[in-house]
Tab-separated table of C-alpha atoms in Angstrom:
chain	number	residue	atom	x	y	z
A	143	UNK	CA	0.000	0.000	0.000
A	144	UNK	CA	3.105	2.301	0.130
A	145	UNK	CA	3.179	2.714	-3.423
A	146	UNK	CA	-0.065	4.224	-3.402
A	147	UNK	CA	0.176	8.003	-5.403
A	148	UNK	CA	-3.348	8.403	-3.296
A	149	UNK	CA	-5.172	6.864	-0.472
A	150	UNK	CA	-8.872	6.926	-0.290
A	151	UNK	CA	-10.787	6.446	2.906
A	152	UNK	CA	-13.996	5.164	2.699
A	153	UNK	CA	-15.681	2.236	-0.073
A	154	UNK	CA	-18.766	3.759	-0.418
A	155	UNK	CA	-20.186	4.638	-3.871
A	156	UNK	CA	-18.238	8.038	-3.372
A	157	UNK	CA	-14.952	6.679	-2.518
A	158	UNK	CA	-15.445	3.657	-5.145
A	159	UNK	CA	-16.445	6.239	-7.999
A	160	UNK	CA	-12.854	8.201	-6.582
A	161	UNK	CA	-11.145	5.489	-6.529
A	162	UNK	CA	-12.550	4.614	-10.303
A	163	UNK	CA	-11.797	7.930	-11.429
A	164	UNK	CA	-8.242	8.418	-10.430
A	165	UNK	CA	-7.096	4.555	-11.634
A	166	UNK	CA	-8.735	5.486	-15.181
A	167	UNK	CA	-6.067	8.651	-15.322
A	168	UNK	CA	-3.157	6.188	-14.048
A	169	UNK	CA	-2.673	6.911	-10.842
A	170	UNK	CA	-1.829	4.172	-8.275
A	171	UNK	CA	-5.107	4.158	-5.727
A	172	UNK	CA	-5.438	2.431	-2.650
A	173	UNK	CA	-8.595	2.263	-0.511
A	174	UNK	CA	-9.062	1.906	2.860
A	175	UNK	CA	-12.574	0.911	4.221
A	176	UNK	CA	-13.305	-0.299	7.574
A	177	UNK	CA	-16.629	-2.414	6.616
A	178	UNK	CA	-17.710	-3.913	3.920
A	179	UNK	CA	-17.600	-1.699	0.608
A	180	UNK	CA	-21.038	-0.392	-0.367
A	181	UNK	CA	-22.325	-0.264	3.330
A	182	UNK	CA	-22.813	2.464	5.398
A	183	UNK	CA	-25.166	4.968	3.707
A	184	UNK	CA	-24.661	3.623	0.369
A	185	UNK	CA	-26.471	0.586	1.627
A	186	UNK	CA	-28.953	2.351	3.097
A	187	UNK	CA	-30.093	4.775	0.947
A	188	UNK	CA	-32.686	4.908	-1.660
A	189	UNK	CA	-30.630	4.992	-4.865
A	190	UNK	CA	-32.665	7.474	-6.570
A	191	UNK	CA	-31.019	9.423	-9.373
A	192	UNK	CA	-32.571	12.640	-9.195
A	193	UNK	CA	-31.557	16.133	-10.649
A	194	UNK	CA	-32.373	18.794	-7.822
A	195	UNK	CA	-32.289	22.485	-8.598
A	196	UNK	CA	-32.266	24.207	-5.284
A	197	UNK	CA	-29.634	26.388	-6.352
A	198	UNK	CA	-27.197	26.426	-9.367
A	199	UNK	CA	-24.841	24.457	-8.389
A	200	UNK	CA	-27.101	21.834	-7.004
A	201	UNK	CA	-28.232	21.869	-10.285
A	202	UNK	CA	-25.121	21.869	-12.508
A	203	UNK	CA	-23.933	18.553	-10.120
A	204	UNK	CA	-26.954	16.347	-10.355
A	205	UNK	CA	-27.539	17.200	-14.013
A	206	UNK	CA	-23.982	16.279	-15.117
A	207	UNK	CA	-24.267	13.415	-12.550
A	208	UNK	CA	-27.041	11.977	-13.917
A	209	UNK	CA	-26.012	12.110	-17.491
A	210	UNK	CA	-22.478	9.817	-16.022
A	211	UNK	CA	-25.160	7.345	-15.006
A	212	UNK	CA	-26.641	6.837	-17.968
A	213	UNK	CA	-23.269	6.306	-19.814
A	214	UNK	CA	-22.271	3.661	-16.824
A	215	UNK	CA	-25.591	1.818	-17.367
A	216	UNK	CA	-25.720	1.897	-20.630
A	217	UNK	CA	-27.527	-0.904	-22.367
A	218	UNK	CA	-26.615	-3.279	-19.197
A	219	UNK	CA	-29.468	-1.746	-16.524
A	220	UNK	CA	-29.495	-5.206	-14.513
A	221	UNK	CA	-25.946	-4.897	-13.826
A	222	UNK	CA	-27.071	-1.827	-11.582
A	223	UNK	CA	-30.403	-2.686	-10.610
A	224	UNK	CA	-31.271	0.345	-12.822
A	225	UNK	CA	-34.419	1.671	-13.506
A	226	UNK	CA	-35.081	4.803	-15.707
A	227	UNK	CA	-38.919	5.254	-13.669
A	228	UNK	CA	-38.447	8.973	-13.493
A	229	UNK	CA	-39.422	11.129	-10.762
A	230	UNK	CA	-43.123	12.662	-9.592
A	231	UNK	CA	-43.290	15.762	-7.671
A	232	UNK	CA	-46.343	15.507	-6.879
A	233	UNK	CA	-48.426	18.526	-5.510
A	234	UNK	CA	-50.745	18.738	-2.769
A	235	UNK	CA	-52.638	22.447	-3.198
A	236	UNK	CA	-51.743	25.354	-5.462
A	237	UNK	CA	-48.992	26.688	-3.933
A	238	UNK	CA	-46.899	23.652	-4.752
A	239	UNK	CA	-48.326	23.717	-8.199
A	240	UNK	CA	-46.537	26.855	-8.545
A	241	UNK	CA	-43.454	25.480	-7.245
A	242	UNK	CA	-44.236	22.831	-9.845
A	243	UNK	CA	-44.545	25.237	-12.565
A	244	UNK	CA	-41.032	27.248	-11.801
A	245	UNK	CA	-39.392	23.824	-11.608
A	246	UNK	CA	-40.397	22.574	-14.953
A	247	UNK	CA	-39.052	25.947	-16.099
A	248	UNK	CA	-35.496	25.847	-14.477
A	249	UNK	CA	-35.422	22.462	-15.805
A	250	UNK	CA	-36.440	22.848	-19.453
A	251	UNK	CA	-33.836	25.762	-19.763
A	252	UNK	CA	-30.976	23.164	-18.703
A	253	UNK	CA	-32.372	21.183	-21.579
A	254	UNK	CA	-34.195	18.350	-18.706
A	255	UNK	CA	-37.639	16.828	-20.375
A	256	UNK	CA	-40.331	17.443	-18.039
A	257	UNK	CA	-43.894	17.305	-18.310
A	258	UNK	CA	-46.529	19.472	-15.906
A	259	UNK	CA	-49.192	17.173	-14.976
A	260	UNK	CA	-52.969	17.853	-13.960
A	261	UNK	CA	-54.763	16.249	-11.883
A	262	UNK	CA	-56.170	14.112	-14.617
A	263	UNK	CA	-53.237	13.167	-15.967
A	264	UNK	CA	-51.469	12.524	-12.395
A	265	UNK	CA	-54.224	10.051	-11.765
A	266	UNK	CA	-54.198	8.509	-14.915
A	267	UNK	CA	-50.323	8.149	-14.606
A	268	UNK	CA	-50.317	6.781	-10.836
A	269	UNK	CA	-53.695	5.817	-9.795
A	270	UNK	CA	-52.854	5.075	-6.110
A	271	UNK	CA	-52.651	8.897	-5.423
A	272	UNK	CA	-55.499	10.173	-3.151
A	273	UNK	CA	-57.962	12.248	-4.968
A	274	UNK	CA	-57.428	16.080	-4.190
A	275	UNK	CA	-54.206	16.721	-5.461
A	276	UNK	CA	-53.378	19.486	-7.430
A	277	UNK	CA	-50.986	18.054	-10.184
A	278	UNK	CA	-47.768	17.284	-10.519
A	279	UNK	CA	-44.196	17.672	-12.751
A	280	UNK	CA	-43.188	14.330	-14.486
A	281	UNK	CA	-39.183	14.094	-14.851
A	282	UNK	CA	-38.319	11.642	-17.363
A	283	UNK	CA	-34.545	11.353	-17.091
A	284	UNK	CA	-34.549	10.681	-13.469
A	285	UNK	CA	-33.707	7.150	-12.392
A	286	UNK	CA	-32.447	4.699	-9.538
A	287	UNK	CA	-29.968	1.999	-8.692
A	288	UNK	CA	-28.984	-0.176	-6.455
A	289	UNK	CA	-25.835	1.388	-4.885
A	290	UNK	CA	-24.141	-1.254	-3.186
A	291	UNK	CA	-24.139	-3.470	-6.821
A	292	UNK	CA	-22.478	-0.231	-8.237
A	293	UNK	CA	-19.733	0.404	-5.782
A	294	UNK	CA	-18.659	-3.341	-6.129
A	295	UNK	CA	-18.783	-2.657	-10.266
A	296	UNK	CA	-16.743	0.601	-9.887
A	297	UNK	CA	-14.157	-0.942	-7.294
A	298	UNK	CA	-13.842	-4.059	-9.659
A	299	UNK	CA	-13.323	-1.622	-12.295
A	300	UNK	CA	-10.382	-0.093	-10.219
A	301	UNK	CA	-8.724	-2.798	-9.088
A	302	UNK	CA	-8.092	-4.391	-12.827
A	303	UNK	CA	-6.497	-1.080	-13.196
A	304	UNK	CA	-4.253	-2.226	-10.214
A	305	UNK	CA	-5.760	-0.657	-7.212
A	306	UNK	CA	-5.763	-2.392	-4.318
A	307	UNK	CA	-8.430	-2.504	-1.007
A	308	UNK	CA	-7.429	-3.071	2.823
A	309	UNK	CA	-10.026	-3.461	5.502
A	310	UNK	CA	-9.003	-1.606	8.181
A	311	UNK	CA	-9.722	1.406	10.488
A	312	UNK	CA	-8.583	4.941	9.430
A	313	UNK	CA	-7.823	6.399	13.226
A	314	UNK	CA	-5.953	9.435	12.168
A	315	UNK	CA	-5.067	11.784	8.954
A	316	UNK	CA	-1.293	12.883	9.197
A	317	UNK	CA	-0.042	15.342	6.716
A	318	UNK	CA	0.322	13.137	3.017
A	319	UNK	CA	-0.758	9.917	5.112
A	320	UNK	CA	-2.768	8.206	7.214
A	321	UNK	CA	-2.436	5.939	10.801
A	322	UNK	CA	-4.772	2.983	11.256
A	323	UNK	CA	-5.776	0.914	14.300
A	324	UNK	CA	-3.184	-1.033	14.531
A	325	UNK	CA	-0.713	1.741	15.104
A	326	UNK	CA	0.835	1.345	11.288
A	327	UNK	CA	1.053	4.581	9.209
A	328	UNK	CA	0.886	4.757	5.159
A	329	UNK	CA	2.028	7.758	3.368
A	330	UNK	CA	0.714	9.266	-0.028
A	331	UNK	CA	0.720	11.890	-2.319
A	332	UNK	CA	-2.574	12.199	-2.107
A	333	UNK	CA	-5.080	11.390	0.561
A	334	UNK	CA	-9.074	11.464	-0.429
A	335	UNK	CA	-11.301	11.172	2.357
A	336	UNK	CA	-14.833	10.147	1.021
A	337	UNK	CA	-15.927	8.300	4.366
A	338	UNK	CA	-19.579	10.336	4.604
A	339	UNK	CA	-20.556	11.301	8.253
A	340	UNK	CA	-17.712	9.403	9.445
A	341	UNK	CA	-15.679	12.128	7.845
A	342	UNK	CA	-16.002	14.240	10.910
A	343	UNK	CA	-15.068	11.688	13.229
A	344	UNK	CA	-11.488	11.822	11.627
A	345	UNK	CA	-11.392	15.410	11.071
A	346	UNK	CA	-13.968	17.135	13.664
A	347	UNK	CA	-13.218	20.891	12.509
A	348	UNK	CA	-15.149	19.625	9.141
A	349	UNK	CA	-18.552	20.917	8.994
A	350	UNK	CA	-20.286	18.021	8.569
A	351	UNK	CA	-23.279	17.234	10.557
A	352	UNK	CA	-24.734	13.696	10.586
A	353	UNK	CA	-29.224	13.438	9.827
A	354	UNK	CA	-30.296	10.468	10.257
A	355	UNK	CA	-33.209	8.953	8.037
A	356	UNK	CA	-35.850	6.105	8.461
A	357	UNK	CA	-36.397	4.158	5.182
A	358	UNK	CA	-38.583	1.149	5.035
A	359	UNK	CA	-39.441	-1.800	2.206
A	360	UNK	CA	-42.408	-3.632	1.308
A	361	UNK	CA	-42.778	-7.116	0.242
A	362	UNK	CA	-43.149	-7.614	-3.522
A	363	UNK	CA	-46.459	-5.315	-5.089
A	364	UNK	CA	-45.805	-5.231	-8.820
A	365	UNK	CA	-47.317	-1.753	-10.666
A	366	UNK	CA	-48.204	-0.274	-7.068
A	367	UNK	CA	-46.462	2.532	-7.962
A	368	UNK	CA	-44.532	3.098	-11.673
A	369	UNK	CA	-42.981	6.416	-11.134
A	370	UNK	CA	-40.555	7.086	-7.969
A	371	UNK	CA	-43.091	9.924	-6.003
A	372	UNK	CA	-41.545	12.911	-3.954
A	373	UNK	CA	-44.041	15.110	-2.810
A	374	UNK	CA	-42.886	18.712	-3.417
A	375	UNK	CA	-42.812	19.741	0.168
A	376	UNK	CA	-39.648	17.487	0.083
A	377	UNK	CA	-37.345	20.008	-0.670
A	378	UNK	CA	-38.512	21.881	2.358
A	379	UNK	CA	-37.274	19.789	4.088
A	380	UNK	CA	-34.152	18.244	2.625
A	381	UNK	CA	-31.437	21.045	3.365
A	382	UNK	CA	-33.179	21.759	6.906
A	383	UNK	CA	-30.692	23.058	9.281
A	384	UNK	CA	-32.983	21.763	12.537
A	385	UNK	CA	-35.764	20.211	13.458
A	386	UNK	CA	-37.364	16.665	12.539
A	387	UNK	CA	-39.283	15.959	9.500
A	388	UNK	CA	-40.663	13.926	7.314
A	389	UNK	CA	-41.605	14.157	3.774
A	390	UNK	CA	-43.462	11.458	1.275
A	391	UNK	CA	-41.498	9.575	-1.147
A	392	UNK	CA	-41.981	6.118	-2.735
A	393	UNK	CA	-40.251	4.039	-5.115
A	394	UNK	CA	-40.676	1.530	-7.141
A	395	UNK	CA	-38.151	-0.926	-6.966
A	396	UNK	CA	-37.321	-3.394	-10.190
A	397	UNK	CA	-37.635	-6.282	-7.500
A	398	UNK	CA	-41.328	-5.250	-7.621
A	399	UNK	CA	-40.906	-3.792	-3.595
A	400	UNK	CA	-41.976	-0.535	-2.436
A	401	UNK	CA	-39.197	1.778	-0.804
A	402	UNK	CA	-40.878	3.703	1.826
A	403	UNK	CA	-39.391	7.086	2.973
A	404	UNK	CA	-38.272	9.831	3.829
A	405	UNK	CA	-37.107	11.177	7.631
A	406	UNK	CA	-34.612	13.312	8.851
A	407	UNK	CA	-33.724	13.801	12.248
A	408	UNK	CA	-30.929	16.048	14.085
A	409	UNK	CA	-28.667	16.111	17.367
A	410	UNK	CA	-28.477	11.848	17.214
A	411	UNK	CA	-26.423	9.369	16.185
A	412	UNK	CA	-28.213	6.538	17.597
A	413	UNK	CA	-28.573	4.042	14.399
A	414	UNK	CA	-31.875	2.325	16.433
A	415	UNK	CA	-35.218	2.648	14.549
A	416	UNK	CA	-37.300	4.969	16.106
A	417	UNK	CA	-41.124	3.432	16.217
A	418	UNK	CA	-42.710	7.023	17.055
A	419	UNK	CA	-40.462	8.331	13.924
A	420	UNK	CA	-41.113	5.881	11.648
A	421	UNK	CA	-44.864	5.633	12.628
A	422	UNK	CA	-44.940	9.242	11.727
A	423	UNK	CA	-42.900	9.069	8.312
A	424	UNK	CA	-45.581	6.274	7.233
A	425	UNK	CA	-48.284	7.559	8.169
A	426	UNK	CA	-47.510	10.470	6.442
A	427	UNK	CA	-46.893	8.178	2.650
A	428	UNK	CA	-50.651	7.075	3.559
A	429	UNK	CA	-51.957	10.349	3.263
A	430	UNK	CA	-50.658	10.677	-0.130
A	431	UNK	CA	-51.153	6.748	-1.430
A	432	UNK	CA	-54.174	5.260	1.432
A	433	UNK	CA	-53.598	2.160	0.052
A	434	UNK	CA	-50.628	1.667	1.190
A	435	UNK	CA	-51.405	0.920	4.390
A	436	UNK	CA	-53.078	-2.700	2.856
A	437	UNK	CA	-49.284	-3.328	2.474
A	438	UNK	CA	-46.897	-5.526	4.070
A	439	UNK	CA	-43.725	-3.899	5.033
A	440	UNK	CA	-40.473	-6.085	5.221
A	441	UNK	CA	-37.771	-4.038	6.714
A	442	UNK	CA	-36.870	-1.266	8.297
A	443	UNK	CA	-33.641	0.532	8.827
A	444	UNK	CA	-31.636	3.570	9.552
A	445	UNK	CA	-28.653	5.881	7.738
A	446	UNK	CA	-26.779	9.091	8.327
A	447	UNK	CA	-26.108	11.418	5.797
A	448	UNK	CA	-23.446	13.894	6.144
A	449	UNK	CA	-24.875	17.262	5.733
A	450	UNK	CA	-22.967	20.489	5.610
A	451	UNK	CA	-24.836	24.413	6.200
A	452	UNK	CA	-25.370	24.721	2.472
A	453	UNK	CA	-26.431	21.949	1.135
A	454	UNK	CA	-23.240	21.000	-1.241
A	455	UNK	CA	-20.773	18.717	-0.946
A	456	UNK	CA	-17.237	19.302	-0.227
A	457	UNK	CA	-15.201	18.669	-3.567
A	458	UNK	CA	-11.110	19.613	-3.389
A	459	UNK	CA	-8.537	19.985	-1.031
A	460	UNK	CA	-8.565	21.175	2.685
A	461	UNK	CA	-6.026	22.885	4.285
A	462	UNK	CA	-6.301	20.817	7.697
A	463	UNK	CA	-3.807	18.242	6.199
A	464	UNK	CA	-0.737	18.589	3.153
A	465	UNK	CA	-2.353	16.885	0.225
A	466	UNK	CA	-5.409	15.915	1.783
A	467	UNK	CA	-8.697	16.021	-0.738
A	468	UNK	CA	-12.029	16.020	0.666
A	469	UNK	CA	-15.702	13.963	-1.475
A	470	UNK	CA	-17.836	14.054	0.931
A	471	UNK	CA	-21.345	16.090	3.071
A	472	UNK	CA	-23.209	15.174	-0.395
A	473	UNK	CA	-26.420	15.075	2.297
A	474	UNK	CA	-29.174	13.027	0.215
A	475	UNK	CA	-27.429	13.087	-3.022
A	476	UNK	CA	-24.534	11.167	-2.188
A	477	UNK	CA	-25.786	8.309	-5.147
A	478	UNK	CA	-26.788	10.762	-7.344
A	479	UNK	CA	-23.452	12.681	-6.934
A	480	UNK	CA	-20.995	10.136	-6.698
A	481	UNK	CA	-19.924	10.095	-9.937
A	482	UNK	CA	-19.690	13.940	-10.882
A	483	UNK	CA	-17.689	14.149	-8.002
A	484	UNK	CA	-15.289	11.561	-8.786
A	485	UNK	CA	-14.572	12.931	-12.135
A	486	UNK	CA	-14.492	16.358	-10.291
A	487	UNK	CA	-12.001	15.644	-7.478
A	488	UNK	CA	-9.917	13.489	-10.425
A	489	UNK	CA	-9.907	16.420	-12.548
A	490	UNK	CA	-8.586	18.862	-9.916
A	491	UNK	CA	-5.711	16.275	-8.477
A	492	UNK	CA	-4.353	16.093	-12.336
A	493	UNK	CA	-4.953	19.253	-12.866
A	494	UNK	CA	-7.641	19.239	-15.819
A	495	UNK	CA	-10.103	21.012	-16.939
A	496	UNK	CA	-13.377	20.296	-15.870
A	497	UNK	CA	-16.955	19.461	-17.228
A	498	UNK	CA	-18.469	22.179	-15.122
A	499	UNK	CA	-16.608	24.517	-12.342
A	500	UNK	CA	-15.797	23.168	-9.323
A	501	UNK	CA	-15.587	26.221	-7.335
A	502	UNK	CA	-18.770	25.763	-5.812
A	503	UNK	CA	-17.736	22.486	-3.846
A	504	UNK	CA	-14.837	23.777	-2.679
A	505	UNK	CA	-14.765	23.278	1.203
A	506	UNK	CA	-12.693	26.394	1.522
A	507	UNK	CA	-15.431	27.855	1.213
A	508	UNK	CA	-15.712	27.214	4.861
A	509	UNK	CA	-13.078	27.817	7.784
A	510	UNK	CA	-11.804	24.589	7.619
């Protein structure tokens, strides 16, 4: 491992995609994970591919992310679990229609095909919706995986390239290397820490802040659902600095299960399921699809997602350490992300030019 040129910690889809990225240039990549690759949040996530448009740069990254998907799928979706479903926002009254409206704009100028939906056709596209509603914006380019399948794709990728994986714990980041549980220390050019909320347990000055989520699965309900649903009061609730919440979103898996969501919860790093939360976050979904309640849910489980104060990830190198490189507080977007950011860090370690800028991902853009 001491021939590593870089050294990235963490084998989620994130530090897999990294790890991808920087082998396809040439450089000699080690990683560093101390699970199994593809756990953590990539495990428990819900894999949905979804340009979000909160703000520019939001936008610029999941668009350009999005389109790398499509190019890794390609014509082999059952490799990934893929599914091109699109996304829903579905509307509950007239203000959200609005919202609806202004998205389908922002959108359509970045060249994204969306449709607006009425009522009628809302119903007529996902008949499990409770009557009342006052439309919705249809997506089409929006998509989902199953993350775990792709980290293991990208990490076989990089290791035919000659990278090489050690299970171990990452208990400190020195300057150009790293010292792991065992007291040994490895030294790079390069060190890329892509570890998620875990990030700030190795560097606590990081401003990274851990929300934990609630998702749950159904068994196997075939054409419940066709479309992955997000109600549009979701995005109130996504970059929340505080306060719990909970927001309706379904999706259809290609196993034919519903994935149940969403929470987010502050101040706790407890990984326990929470009955009074997750009571709360399903009983919400039934006031958008009643039916589901007729439903027999599986499993349920718990992630964190590492959130920072604005909402985007931190993409380049941080002055805490000599050559350390920071991909990571991608918040709910981490899947979507992963791969923009690869190609993103990549590009800034060799010194390319980039697809879009990267200067809005910069994390010294805090006080780091």
């Amino acid at each position: 491992m001491n021939n590593a040129e870089v050294i990235v910690i963490g084998a989620g889809i994130v530090g897999a995609a990294c790890a991808d990225a920087l082998s396809e240039r040439g450089l000699r990549v080690a990683v560093i994970e101390q699970d199994i690759a593809g756990g953590g949040a990539t495990a428990a996530g819900m894999g949905h591919l979804v340009v979000m448009d909160d703000n520019a740069a939001e936008l610029a990254l999941s668009a350009y992310s999005v389109a790398l998907w499509k190019d890794l799928v390609g014509d082999r979706p059952q490799r990934h679990e893929y599914s091109g479903c699109g996304t829903i926002w579905v509307a509950a009254d007239e203000e959200e229609m609005d919202a609806a409206l202004q998205k389908a704009q922002t959108l359509s100028g970045h060249g994204l095909l969306c449709e607006v939906l009425t009522p009628a056709a809302l119903y007529a596209r996902e008949p499990q919706l409770r009557a009342g509603l006052a439309g919705g914006l249809l997506v089409r380019g929006d998509g989902l995986v199953y993350p775990p399948k792709t980290t293991r794709i990208l990490l076989d990728r990089a290791m035919r390239r000659g990278t090489i994986t050690k299970r171990a714990t990452v208990t400190a980041i020195e300057d150009h290397g790293v010292v792991l549980s065992d007291g040994t220390r490895h030294q790079a050019q390069h060190i890329v820490l892509a570890a998620g909320a875990r990030s700030s347990t190795l560097l606590p000055e990081l401003p990274i802040q851990p929300k934990k989520g609630h998702l749950a699965i159904t068994d196997r309900y075939p054409g419940f659902v066709k479309h992955q649903l997000v109600e549009l009061g979701y995005i109130k609730s996504a970059h929340a600095a505080s306060g719990d919440s909970v927001a309706f979103n379904l999706q259809p898996r290609p196993t034919g299960q519903i994935l149940i969501g969403s929470s987010r919860q502050f101040d706790t790093t407890d990984p326990a399921v929470e009955p009074a939360m997750l009571q709360r976050m399903l009983r919400h979904a039934t006031t958008f699809t009643p039916r589901l309640e007729e439903l027999n849910v599986l499993r349920t489980w718990t992630g964190f997602r590492a959130a920072t104060p604005d909402g985007l990830p931190l993409i380049g190198p941080c002055s805490a350490r000599r050559g350390l490189w920071l991909a990571t507080g991608h918040e709910g977007l981490g899947i979507t992300t992963s791969l923009a950011t690869a190609q993103l860090l990549a590009g800034q370690i060799q010194n390319e030019r980039t697809r879009i800028p990267f200067a809005p991902y910069l994390p010294g853009r805090f006080h780091v």
